[in-house]
XYZ file of C-alpha atoms in Angstrom:
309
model
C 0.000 0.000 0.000
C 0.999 3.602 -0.085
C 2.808 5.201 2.770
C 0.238 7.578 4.485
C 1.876 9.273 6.788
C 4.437 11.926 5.607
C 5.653 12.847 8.519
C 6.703 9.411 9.000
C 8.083 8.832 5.655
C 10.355 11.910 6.724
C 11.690 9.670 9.599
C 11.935 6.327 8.004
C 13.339 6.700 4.539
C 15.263 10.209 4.459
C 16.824 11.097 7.303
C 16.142 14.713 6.609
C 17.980 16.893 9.749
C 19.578 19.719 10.540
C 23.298 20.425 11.754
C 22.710 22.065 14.833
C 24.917 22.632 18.222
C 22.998 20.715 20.890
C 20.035 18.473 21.387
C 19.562 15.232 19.829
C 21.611 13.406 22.493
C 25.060 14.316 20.869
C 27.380 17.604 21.613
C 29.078 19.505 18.440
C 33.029 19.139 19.043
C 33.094 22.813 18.747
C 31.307 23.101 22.310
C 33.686 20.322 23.410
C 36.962 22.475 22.250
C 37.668 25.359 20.773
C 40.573 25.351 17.942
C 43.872 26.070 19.143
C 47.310 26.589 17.570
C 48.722 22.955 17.415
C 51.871 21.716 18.392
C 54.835 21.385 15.593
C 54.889 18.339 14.386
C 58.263 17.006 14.709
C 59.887 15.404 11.880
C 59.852 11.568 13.273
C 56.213 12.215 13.779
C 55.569 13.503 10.112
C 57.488 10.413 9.470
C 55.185 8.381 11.111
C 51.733 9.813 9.896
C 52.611 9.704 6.308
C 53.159 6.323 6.747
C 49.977 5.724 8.769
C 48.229 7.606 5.927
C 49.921 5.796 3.148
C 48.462 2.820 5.080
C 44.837 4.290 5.446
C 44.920 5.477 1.852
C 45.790 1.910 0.577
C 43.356 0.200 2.801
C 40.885 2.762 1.176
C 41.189 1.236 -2.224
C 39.807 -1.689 -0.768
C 36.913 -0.231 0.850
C 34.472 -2.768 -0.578
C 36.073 -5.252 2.215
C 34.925 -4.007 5.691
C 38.093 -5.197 7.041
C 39.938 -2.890 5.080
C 37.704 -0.316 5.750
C 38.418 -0.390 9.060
C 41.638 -0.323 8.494
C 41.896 2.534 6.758
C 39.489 4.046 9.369
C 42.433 2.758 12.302
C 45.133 4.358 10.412
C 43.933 8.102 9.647
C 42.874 8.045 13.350
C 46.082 7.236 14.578
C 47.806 9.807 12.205
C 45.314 12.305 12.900
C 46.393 11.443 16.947
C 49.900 13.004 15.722
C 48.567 15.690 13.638
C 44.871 17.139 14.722
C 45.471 20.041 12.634
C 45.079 18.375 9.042
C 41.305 19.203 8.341
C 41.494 17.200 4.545
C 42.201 14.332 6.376
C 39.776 14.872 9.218
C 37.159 15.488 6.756
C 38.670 12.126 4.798
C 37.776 9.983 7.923
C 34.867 11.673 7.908
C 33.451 10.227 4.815
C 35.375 6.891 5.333
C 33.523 6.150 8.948
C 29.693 7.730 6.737
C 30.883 4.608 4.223
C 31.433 1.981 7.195
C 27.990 3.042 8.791
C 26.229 3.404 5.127
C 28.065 0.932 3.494
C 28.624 -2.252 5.560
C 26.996 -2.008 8.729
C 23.620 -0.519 8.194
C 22.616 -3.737 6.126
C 22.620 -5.278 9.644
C 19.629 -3.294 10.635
C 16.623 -5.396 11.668
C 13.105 -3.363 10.984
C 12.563 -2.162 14.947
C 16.178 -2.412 16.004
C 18.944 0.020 13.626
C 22.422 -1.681 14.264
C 23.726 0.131 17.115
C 27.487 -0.033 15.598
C 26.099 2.245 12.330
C 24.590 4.630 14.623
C 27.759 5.203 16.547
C 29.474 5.350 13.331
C 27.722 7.831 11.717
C 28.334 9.882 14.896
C 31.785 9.652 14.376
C 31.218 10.861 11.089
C 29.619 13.892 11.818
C 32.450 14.480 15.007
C 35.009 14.221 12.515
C 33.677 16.183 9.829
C 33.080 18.998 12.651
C 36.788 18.854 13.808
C 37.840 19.287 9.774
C 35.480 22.300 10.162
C 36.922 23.711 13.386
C 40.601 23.252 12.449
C 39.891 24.755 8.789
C 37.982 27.976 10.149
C 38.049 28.797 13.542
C 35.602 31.515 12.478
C 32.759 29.860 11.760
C 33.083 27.479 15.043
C 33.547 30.720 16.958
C 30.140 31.810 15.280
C 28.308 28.341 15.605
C 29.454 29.053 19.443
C 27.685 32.223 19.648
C 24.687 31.757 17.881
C 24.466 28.139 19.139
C 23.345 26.537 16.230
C 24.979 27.118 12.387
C 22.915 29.522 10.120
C 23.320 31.464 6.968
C 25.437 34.000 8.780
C 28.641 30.847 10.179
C 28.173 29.390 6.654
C 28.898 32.717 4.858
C 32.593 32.608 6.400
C 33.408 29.033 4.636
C 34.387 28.633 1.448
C 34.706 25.808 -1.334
C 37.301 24.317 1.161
C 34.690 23.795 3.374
C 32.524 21.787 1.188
C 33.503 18.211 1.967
C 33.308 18.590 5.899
C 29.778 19.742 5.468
C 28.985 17.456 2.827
C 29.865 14.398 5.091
C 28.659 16.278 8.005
C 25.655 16.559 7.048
C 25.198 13.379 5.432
C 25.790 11.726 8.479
C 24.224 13.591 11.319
C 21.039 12.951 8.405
C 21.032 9.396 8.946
C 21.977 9.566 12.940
C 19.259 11.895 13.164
C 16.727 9.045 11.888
C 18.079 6.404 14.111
C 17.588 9.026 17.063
C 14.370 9.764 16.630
C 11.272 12.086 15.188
C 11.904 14.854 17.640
C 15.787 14.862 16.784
C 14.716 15.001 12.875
C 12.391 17.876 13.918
C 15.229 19.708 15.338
C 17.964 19.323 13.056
C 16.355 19.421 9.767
C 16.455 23.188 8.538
C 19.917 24.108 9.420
C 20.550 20.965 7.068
C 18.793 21.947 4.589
C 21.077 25.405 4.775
C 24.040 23.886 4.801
C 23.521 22.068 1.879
C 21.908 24.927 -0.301
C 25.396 26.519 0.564
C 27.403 23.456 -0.431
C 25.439 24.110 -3.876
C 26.341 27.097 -4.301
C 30.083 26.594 -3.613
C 30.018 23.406 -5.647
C 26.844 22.315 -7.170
C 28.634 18.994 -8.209
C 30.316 18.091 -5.411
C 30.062 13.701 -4.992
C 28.432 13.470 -8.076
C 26.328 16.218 -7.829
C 25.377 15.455 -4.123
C 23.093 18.387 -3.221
C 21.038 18.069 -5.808
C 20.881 14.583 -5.054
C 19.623 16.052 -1.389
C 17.012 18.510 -2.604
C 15.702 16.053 -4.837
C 14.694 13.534 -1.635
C 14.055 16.539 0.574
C 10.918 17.815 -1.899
C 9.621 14.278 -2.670
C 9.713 13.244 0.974
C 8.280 16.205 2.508
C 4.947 17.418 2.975
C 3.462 20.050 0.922
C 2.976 22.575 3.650
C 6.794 22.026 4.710
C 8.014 22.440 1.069
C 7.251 19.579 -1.004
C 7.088 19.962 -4.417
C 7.535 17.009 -6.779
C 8.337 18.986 -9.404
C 11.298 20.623 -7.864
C 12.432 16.953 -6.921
C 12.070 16.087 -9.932
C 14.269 18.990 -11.465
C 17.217 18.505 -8.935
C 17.285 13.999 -9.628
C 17.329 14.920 -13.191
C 20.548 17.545 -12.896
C 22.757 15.012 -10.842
C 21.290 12.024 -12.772
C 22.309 13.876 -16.363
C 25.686 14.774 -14.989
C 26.718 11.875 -13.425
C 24.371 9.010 -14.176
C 27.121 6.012 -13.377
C 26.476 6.771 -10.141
C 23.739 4.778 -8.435
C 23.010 6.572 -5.822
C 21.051 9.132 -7.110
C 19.023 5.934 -9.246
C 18.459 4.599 -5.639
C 16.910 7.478 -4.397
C 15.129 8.976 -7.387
C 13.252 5.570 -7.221
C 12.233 5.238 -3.172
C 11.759 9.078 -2.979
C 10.324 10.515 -6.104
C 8.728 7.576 -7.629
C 7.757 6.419 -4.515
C 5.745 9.495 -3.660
C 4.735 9.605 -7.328
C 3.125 6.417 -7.063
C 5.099 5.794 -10.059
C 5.882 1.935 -10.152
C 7.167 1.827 -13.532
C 9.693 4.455 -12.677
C 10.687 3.393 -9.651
C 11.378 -0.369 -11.466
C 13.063 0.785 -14.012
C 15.610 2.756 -11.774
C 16.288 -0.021 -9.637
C 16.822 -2.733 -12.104
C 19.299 -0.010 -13.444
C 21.016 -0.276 -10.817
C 21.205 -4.178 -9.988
C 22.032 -4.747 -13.743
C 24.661 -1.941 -14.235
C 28.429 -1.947 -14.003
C 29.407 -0.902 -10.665
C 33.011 -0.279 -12.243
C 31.328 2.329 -14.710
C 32.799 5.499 -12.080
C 35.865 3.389 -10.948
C 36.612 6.259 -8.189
C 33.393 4.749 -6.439
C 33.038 1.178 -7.653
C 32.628 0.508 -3.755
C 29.973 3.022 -3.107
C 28.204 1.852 -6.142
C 28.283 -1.912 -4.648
C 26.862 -0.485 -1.648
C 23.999 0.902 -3.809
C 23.109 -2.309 -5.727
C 22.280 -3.970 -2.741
C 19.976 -0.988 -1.822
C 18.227 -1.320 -5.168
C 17.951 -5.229 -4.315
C 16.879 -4.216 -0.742
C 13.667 -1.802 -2.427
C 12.488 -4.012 -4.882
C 11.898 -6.604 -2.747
C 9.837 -3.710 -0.849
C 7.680 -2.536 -3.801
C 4.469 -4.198 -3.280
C 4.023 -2.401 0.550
C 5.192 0.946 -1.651
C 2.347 0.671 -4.170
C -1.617 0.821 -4.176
């Protein structure tokens, strides 16, 4: 049958949520610390984390394998240890620790009972993307502080170097958000919604086009009155699916978002098969990701009769 309650949709299938300083059971790392000048690092200890990264960034390649995922999770945190002032590779981790959550150990989940591993994972995520953000521009953490949440105003200080720390950031706190609860989504979800309109305007095609990718679930998913507009979903899956259709995410979510809420069958079939019959080599940078995605597609099709009148 058709999903009936939007609100609910909102919580189950989106994670739509805001980046915001407190609440939701977690604390920003900017209220935690504030940025300071770090230490030098000496040159046995550059020695050592370019060595831990080389490791992290070869275990990378290999993400696919949640063993070497983990590895190169292990390594970046122990060259980070010697070095907290590299935000790329704070940010790095960031997405790497999204991937184990989104990636690997969310396909644990059982309906009433979200793996509890992913959900600290995806935590970790959004701690380390805020660190690559606090080391990067002590600026806008000094703002966040003030205004105790992030808003046009922080965001205005960042620029394109910023983008993949709130990417990620977002990303994840999204899908921690959902395992948290209704009332956490409540609370978080415009100040995502700004951060991400400023990651498009920075770079409208960062990760394959990623905020349109966002924008297009955000106005299938939610309710008229709170800005949904199938039209405008429609507009932003069919920029990131024309600039980068090899990779399946944006297939995935065109098909449980807008052609779910479309009550478009046909669409959301074709979109999925897509995806379970493609090439997951086609965008070699993210063969892993696009794994990850095929057993999503797998994952809604075997759904589509409860999505359906």
């Amino acid at each position: 049958m058709a999903r009936s309650n939007q609100l609910g949709v909102i919580a189950a299938l989106v994670g739509i949520a805001s980046v915001g300083c407190g609440g939701g059971g977690r604390t920003a790392a900017w209220e935690e610390t504030t940025a300071q000048g770090a230490e030098p690092v000496s040159a046995e200890q550059q020695s050592q984390k370019d060595q831990l990264v080389a490791t992290g960034d070869a275990a990378w390649e290999q993400r696919q394998d949640e063993a070497q995922l983990r590895a190169a999770i292990d390594a970046w945190t122990q060259a980070l240890e010697l070095d907290p002032a590299d935000w790329q590779l704070w940010h790095r981790l960031s997405r790497a620790q999204y991937f184990l959550a989104d990636g690997h150990l969310a396909f644990r989940d059982q309906e009433d009972a979200p793996d509890p591993e992913a959900t600290a994972m995806y935590q970790a995520a959004v701690t380390s993307a805020e660190r690559s953000l606090q080391v990067l521009s002590p600026a806008f953490a000094d703002q966040v502080r003030a205004r105790e949440h992030v808003d046009e105003a922080a965001l205005a200080v960042l620029d394109a170097q910023a983008v993949p720390a709130l990417y990620w950031r977002s990303a994840a706190l999204g899908k921690w958000a959902r395992r948290d609860g209704f009332a956490t989504l409540l609370a978080y979800k415009d100040e995502i919604r700004a951060i991400m309109t400023r990651v498009l305007e920075l770079d409208r095609d960062f990760f394959f086009a990623g905020p349109d990718r966002y924008f297009g679930a955000f106005f299938a998913v939610a309710p008229a009155y709170a800005g949904g507009d199938l039209e405008r979903s429609r507009q932003h899956f069919d920029y990131t699916i024309s600039r980068y259709p090899g990779y399946f995410g944006s297939h995935v979510l065109y098909a449980v978002e807008y052609a779910v809420k479309a009550q478009d069958r046909a669409l959301f079939e074709r979109e999925l098969r897509l995806v379970i019959d493609g090439d997951p080599n086609v965008l070699p940078d993210v063969r892993a990701e696009n794994l990850a995605e095929q057993r999503k597609a797998q994952q809604a099709l075997a759904r589509a009769d409860s999505l359906f009148e």
